[in-house]
Amino acid sequence: RGSTQYTTVPDRITHVVSLAKRSIALRKKPNADKKIAILLTNFPTKNANIGNAVGLDTPASVIHILNALKEAGYTVGKIPEAGDDLMHALIAAGGYDKECLTEAQIRDAITIPLGQYDNWYKDIPAKVRSGIEAHWGSPPGEVYRFNDFLYFAGIRYGNIFIGIQPTRGFGENPVAIYHSSDLPPTHHYLAFYRWLRNDFSADAIIQCGKHGNLEWLPGKSLALSAECFPEIAILDMPVFYPFVINDP
């Protein structure tokens, strides 16, 4: 089911059932056919901070994950030899650091037409849409909007997509914004997760790093509702979360 407007008790049950069904499908689907998205943190939004994680070598961890997936029968393209090679490849493809982003990178990147996001945006509850638009304007906003499309950063290795998690927002203190529990995500942020589910058809997401920013979005931490932004963004996609545990 594509809609996220679960506002009644039966609809909440429908959402839980959808989560369960996707988890069951993940277990039963042949590994060679599964599509997995591996997301890396990036804050503040500079190329030097891609995969930032205190005490965890994120690039090396991703290489280990890719090799493990390939050994398990997943369809993985040519894996970079080392974490540094992976980082160079991501930066060469174009990240979210506008000081380094080139027209050629934007032209060759993953993009979606603005009208495609408009169609997805209609599924978001009206009360939530008003909060988004109060901060970021009418859809599709201006964040990482180029001409008539939205731009996303990442590269594909076979059925594996390695992406850079979009920024939470902009301002004088981007680190504070990253952890803000009041600031709604941008249109670009929500469009990225819709692209993962609807266009890339991700069977699961692996968030790799110290922590991402999805869990800092406005809304509850447990028993999420249709108006909680983590659920609005992630929908019913299963998430796996390797996490460094040396930071209380």
CSV table of N, CA, C and O in Angstrom, one decimal, residues 111-122 140 148-150 152 191 194-196 198-200:
chain,number,residue,atom,x,y,z
A,111,THR,N,18.1,11.6,-10.0
A,111,THR,CA,17.2,12.7,-9.9
A,111,THR,C,15.8,12.2,-10.0
A,111,THR,O,15.5,11.1,-10.5
A,112,ILE,N,14.8,13.0,-9.6
A,112,ILE,CA,13.4,12.7,-9.9
A,112,ILE,C,12.8,14.0,-10.4
A,112,ILE,O,13.1,15.1,-9.9
A,113,PRO,N,11.8,13.9,-11.3
A,113,PRO,CA,11.1,15.1,-11.7
A,113,PRO,C,10.3,15.7,-10.5
A,113,PRO,O,9.8,15.0,-9.6
A,114,LEU,N,10.1,17.0,-10.5
A,114,LEU,CA,9.4,17.7,-9.4
A,114,LEU,C,8.0,17.2,-9.3
A,114,LEU,O,7.5,17.0,-8.2
A,115,GLY,N,7.3,16.9,-10.4
A,115,GLY,CA,6.0,16.4,-10.3
A,115,GLY,C,5.8,15.1,-9.6
A,115,GLY,O,4.8,14.8,-9.0
A,116,GLN,N,6.9,14.3,-9.7
A,116,GLN,CA,6.8,13.0,-9.1
A,116,GLN,C,6.8,13.1,-7.6
A,116,GLN,O,6.0,12.4,-6.9
A,117,TYR,N,7.6,14.1,-7.0
A,117,TYR,CA,7.5,14.3,-5.6
A,117,TYR,C,6.1,14.9,-5.2
A,117,TYR,O,5.6,14.5,-4.1
A,118,ASP,N,5.6,15.8,-6.0
A,118,ASP,CA,4.3,16.3,-5.7
A,118,ASP,C,3.3,15.2,-5.5
A,118,ASP,O,2.4,15.3,-4.6
A,119,ASN,N,3.3,14.2,-6.3
A,119,ASN,CA,2.4,13.1,-6.2
A,119,ASN,C,2.6,12.3,-4.9
A,119,ASN,O,1.6,11.9,-4.2
A,120,TRP,N,3.8,12.1,-4.5
A,120,TRP,CA,4.1,11.5,-3.2
A,120,TRP,C,3.7,12.3,-2.0
A,120,TRP,O,3.2,11.8,-1.0
A,121,TYR,N,3.9,13.6,-2.2
A,121,TYR,CA,3.6,14.5,-1.1
A,121,TYR,C,2.2,14.5,-0.7
A,121,TYR,O,1.8,14.8,0.5
A,122,LYS,N,1.3,14.3,-1.6
A,122,LYS,CA,-0.1,14.3,-1.3
A,122,LYS,C,-0.6,13.2,-0.3
A,122,LYS,O,-1.6,13.3,0.3
A,140,PRO,N,8.1,21.5,-4.4
A,140,PRO,CA,9.1,20.7,-3.8
A,140,PRO,C,10.2,21.4,-3.1
A,140,PRO,O,11.2,20.9,-2.8
A,148,ASP,N,14.2,21.4,-13.1
A,148,ASP,CA,13.0,20.8,-12.9
A,148,ASP,C,13.1,19.4,-12.3
A,148,ASP,O,12.3,18.5,-12.5
A,149,PHE,N,14.1,19.2,-11.4
A,149,PHE,CA,14.3,18.0,-10.7
A,149,PHE,C,14.9,18.2,-9.4
A,149,PHE,O,15.5,19.2,-9.1
A,150,LEU,N,14.8,17.1,-8.5
A,150,LEU,CA,15.5,17.1,-7.2
A,150,LEU,C,16.7,16.1,-7.4
A,150,LEU,O,16.6,15.1,-8.0
A,152,PHE,N,19.8,13.6,-5.8
A,152,PHE,CA,20.2,12.8,-4.7
A,152,PHE,C,21.6,12.3,-4.8
A,152,PHE,O,22.0,12.0,-6.0
A,191,ALA,N,11.6,13.3,-0.1
A,191,ALA,CA,11.6,12.8,-1.4
A,191,ALA,C,12.7,11.7,-1.6
A,191,ALA,O,12.5,10.7,-2.3
A,194,ARG,N,11.3,8.5,-0.2
A,194,ARG,CA,10.3,8.0,-1.1
A,194,ARG,C,10.9,7.3,-2.4
A,194,ARG,O,10.5,6.3,-2.9
A,195,TRP,N,12.0,8.0,-2.8
A,195,TRP,CA,12.7,7.4,-4.0
A,195,TRP,C,13.3,6.0,-3.6
A,195,TRP,O,13.2,5.1,-4.4
A,196,LEU,N,13.8,5.9,-2.4
A,196,LEU,CA,14.4,4.6,-2.0
A,196,LEU,C,13.3,3.5,-2.1
A,196,LEU,O,13.5,2.4,-2.5
A,198,ASN,N,10.0,3.7,-3.5
A,198,ASN,CA,9.1,3.5,-4.7
A,198,ASN,C,9.9,3.4,-6.0
A,198,ASN,O,9.4,2.7,-6.9
A,199,ASP,N,11.1,4.0,-6.2
A,199,ASP,CA,11.8,3.9,-7.4
A,199,ASP,C,12.9,2.9,-7.4
A,199,ASP,O,13.0,2.0,-8.2
A,200,PHE,N,13.8,3.0,-6.4
A,200,PHE,CA,14.8,2.0,-6.2
A,200,PHE,C,14.3,0.7,-5.7
A,200,PHE,O,14.9,-0.4,-6.0
